[in-house]
PDB file of C-alpha atoms in Angstrom:
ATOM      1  CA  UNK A 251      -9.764  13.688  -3.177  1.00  0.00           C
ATOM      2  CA  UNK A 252      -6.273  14.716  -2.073  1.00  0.00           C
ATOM      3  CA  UNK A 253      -5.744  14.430   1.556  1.00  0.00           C
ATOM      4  CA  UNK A 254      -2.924  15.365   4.528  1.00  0.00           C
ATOM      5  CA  UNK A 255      -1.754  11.977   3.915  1.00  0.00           C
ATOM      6  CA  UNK A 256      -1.537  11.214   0.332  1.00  0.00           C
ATOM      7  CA  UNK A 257       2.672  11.364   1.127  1.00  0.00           C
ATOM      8  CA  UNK A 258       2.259   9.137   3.912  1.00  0.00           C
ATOM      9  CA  UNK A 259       0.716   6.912   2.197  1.00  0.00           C
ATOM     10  CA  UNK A 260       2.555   6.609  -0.950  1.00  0.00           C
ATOM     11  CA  UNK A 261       5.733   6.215   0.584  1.00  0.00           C
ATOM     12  CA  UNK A 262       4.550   3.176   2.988  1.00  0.00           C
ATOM     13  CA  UNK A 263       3.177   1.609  -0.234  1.00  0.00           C
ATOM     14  CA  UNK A 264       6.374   2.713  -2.417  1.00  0.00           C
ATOM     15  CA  UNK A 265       8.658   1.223   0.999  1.00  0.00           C
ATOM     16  CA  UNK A 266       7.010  -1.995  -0.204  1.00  0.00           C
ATOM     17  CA  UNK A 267       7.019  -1.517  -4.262  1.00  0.00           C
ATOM     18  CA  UNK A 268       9.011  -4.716  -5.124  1.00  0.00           C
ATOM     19  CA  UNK A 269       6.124  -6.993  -3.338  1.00  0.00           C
ATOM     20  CA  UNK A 270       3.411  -5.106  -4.835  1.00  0.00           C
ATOM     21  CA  UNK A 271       4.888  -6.131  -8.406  1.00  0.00           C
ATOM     22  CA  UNK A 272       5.083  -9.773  -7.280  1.00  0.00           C
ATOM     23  CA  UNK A 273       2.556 -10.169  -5.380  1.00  0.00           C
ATOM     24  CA  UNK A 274      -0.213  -7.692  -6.763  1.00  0.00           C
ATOM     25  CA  UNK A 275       0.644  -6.830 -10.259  1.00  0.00           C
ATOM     26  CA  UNK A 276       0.822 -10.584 -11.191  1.00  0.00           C
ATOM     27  CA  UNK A 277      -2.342 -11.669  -9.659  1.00  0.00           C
ATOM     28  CA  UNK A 278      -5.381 -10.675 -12.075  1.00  0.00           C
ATOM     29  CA  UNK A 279      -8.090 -11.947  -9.253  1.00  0.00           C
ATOM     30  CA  UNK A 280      -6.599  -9.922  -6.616  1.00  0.00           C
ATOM     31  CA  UNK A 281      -6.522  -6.955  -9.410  1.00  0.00           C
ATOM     32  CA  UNK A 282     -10.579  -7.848  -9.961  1.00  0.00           C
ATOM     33  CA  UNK A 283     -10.634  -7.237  -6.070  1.00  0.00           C
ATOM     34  CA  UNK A 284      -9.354  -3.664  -6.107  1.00  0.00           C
ATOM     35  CA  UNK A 285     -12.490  -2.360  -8.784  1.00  0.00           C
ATOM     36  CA  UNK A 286     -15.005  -4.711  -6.697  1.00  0.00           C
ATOM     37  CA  UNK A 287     -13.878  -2.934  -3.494  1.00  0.00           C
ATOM     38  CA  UNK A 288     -13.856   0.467  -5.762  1.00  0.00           C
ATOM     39  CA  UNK A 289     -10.050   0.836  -4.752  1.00  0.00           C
ATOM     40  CA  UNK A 290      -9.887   0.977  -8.727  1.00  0.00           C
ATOM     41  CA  UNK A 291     -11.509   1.345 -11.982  1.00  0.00           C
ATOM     42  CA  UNK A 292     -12.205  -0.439 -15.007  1.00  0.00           C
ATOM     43  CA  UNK A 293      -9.763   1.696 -16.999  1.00  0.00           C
ATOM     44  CA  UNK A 294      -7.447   1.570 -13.851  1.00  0.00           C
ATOM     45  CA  UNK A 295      -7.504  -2.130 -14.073  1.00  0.00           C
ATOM     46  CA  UNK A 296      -7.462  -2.318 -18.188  1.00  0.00           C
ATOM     47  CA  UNK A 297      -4.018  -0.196 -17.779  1.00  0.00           C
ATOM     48  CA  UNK A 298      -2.693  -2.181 -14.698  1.00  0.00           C
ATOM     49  CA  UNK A 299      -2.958  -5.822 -16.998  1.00  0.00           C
ATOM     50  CA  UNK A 300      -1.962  -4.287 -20.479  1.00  0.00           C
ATOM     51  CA  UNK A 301       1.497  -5.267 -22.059  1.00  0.00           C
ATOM     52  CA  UNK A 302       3.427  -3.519 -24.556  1.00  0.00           C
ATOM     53  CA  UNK A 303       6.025  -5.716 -26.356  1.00  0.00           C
ATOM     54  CA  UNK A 304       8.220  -2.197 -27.300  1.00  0.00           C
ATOM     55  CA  UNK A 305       8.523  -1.721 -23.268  1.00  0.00           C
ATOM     56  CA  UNK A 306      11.022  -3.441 -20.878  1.00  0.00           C
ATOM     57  CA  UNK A 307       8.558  -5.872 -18.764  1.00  0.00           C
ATOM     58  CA  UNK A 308      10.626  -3.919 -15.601  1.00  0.00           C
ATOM     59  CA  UNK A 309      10.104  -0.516 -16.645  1.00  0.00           C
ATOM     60  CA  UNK A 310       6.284  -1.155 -17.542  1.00  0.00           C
ATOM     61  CA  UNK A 311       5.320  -2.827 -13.871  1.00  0.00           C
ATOM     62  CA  UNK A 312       7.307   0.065 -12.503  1.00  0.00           C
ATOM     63  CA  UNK A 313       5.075   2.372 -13.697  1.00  0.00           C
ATOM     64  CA  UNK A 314       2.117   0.337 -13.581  1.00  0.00           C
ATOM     65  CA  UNK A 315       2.896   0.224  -9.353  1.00  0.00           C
ATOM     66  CA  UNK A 316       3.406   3.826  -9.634  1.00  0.00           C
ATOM     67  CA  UNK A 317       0.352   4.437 -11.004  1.00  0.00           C
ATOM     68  CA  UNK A 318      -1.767   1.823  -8.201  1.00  0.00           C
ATOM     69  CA  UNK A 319       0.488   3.819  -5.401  1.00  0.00           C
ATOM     70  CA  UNK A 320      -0.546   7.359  -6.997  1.00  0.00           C
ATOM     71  CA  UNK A 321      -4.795   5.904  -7.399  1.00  0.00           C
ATOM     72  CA  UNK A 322      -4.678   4.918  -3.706  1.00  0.00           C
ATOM     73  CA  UNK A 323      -2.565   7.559  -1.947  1.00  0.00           C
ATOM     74  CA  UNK A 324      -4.324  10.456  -3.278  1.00  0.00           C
ATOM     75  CA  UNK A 325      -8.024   9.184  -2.614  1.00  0.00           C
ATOM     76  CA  UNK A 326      -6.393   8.604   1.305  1.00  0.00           C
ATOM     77  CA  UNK A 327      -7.196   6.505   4.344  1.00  0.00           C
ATOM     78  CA  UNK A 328     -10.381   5.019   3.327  1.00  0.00           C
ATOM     79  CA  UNK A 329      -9.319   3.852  -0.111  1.00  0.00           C
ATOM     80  CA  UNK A 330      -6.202   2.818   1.344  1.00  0.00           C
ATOM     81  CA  UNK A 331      -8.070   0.606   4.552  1.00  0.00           C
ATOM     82  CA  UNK A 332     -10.323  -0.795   1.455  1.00  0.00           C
ATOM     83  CA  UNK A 333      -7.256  -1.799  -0.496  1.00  0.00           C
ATOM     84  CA  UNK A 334      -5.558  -3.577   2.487  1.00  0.00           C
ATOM     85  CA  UNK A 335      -9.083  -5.546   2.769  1.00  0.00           C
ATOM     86  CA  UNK A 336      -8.716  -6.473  -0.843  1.00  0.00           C
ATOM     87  CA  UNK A 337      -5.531  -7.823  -0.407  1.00  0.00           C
ATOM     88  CA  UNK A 338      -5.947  -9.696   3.129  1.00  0.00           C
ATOM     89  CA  UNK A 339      -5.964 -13.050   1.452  1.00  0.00           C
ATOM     90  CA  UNK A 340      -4.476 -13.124  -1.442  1.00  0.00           C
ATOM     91  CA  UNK A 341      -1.011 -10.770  -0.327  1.00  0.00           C
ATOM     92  CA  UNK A 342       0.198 -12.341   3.092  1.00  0.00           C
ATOM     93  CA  UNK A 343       3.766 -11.406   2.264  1.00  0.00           C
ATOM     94  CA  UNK A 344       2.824  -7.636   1.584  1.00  0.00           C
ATOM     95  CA  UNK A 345      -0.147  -7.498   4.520  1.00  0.00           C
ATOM     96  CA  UNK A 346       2.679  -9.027   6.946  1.00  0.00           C
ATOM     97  CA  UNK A 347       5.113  -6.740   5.572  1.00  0.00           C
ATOM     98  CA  UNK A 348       2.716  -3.587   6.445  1.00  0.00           C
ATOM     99  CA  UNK A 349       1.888  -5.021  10.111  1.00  0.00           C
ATOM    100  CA  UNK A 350       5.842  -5.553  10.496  1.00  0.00           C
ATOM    101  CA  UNK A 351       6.466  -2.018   9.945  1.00  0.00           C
ATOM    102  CA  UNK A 352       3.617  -1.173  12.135  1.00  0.00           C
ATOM    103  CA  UNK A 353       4.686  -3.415  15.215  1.00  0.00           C
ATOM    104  CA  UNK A 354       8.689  -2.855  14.684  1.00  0.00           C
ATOM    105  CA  UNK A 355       8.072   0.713  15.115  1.00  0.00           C
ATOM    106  CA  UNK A 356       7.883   1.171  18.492  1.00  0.00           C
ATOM    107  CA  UNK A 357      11.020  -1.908  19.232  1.00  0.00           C
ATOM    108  CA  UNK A 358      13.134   0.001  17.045  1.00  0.00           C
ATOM    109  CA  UNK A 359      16.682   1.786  18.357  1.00  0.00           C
ATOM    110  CA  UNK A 360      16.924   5.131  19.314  1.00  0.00           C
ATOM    111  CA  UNK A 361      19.447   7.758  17.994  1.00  0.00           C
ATOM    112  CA  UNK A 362      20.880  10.499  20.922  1.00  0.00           C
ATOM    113  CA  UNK A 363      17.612  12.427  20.207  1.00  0.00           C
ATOM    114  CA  UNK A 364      15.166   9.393  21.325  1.00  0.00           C
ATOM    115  CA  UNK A 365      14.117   8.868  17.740  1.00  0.00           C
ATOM    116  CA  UNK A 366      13.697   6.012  16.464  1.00  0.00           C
ATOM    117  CA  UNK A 367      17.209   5.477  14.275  1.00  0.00           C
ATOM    118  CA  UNK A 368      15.379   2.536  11.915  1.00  0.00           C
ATOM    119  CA  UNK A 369      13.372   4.587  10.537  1.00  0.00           C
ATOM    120  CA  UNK A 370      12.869   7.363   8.124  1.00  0.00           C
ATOM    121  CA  UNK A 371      11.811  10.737   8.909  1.00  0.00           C
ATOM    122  CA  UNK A 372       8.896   9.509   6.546  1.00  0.00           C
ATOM    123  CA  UNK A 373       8.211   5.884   8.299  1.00  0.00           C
ATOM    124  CA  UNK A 374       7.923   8.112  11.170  1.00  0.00           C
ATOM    125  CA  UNK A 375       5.437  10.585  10.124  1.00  0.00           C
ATOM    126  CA  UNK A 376       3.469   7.652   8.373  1.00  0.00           C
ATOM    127  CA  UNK A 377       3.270   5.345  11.286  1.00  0.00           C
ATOM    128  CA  UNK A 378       2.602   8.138  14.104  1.00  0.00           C
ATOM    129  CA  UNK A 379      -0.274  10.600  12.069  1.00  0.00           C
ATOM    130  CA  UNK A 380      -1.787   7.351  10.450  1.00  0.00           C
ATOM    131  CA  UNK A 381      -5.698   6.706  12.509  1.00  0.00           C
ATOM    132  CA  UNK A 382      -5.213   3.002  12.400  1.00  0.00           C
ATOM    133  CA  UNK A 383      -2.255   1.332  12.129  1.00  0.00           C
ATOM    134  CA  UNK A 384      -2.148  -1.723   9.904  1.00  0.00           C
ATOM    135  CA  UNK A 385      -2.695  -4.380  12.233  1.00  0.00           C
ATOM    136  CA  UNK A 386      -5.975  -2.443  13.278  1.00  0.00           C
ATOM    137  CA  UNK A 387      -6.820  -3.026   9.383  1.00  0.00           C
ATOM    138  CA  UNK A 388      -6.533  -6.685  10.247  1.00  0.00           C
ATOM    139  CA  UNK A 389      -9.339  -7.067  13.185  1.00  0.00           C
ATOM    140  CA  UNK A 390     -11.982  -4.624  11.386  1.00  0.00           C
ATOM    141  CA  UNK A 391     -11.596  -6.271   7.739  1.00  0.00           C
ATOM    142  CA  UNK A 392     -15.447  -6.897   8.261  1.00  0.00           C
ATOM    143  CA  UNK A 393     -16.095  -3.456   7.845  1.00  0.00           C
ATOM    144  CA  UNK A 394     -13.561  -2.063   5.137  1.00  0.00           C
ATOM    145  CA  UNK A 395     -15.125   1.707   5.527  1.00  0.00           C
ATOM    146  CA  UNK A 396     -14.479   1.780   9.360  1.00  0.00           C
TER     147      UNK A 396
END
């Protein structure tokens, strides 16, 4: 189900790519998670812990974060609220790095136009059309589908 904000989506998640290869790719409980919650599959999952020995280890969790960003920005808002409830515990540093983004948004400098100059274009969009920001994620994890 592709939604208005599959882009929005991906490019918070892709803003954040590096943790979500240390924190997420590494971590096959957390991984288990994502298909409990339904975030994934078990052939999303089978992919996302496979190695190849003829790929550089970089290259292969590159596209294996890709491919997690691509699964949760194009099912939208719902899959993405369930993923951030499948991380709470185990991915502080990424779940803090989300809520930072969230709560630095509005504290951030302007440029002449009143814009705010830290951020993207993008972060923008993401941050104002999103229904819940992250740290609304936090105090409703009780009820992922909210």
């Amino acid at each position: 189900m592709t939604t208005d904000h599959t882009k929005e989506i991906s490019d918070l998640l892709t803003k954040y790519k590096s943790i979500l290869i240390q924190d997420l790719l590494t971590n096959k409980a957390v991984l288990q998670s994502l298909v409990d919650e339904t975030v994934i599959d078990k052939n999303d999952l089978d992919f996302l812990l496979k190695t190849d020995d003829n790929e550089n280890e970089n290259e292969l969790n590159d596209k294996k974060c890709q491919y997690l960003i691509d699964l949760i920005s194009k099912e939208g808002l719902k899959c993405f609220k369930r993923f951030c409830y499948s991380i709470e515990s185990e991915c502080k540093i990424l779940i803090a790095a989300l809520i930072n983004d969230s709560l630095n948004y509005g504290n951030s400098p302007k440029n002449s136009n009143g814009e705010s100059s830290a951020s993207s274009t993008n972060d923008r969009l993401i941050l104002q059309n999103l229904p819940f920001r992250c740290s609304n994620i936090m105090s409703s994890v009780g009820n992922p589908n909210r």
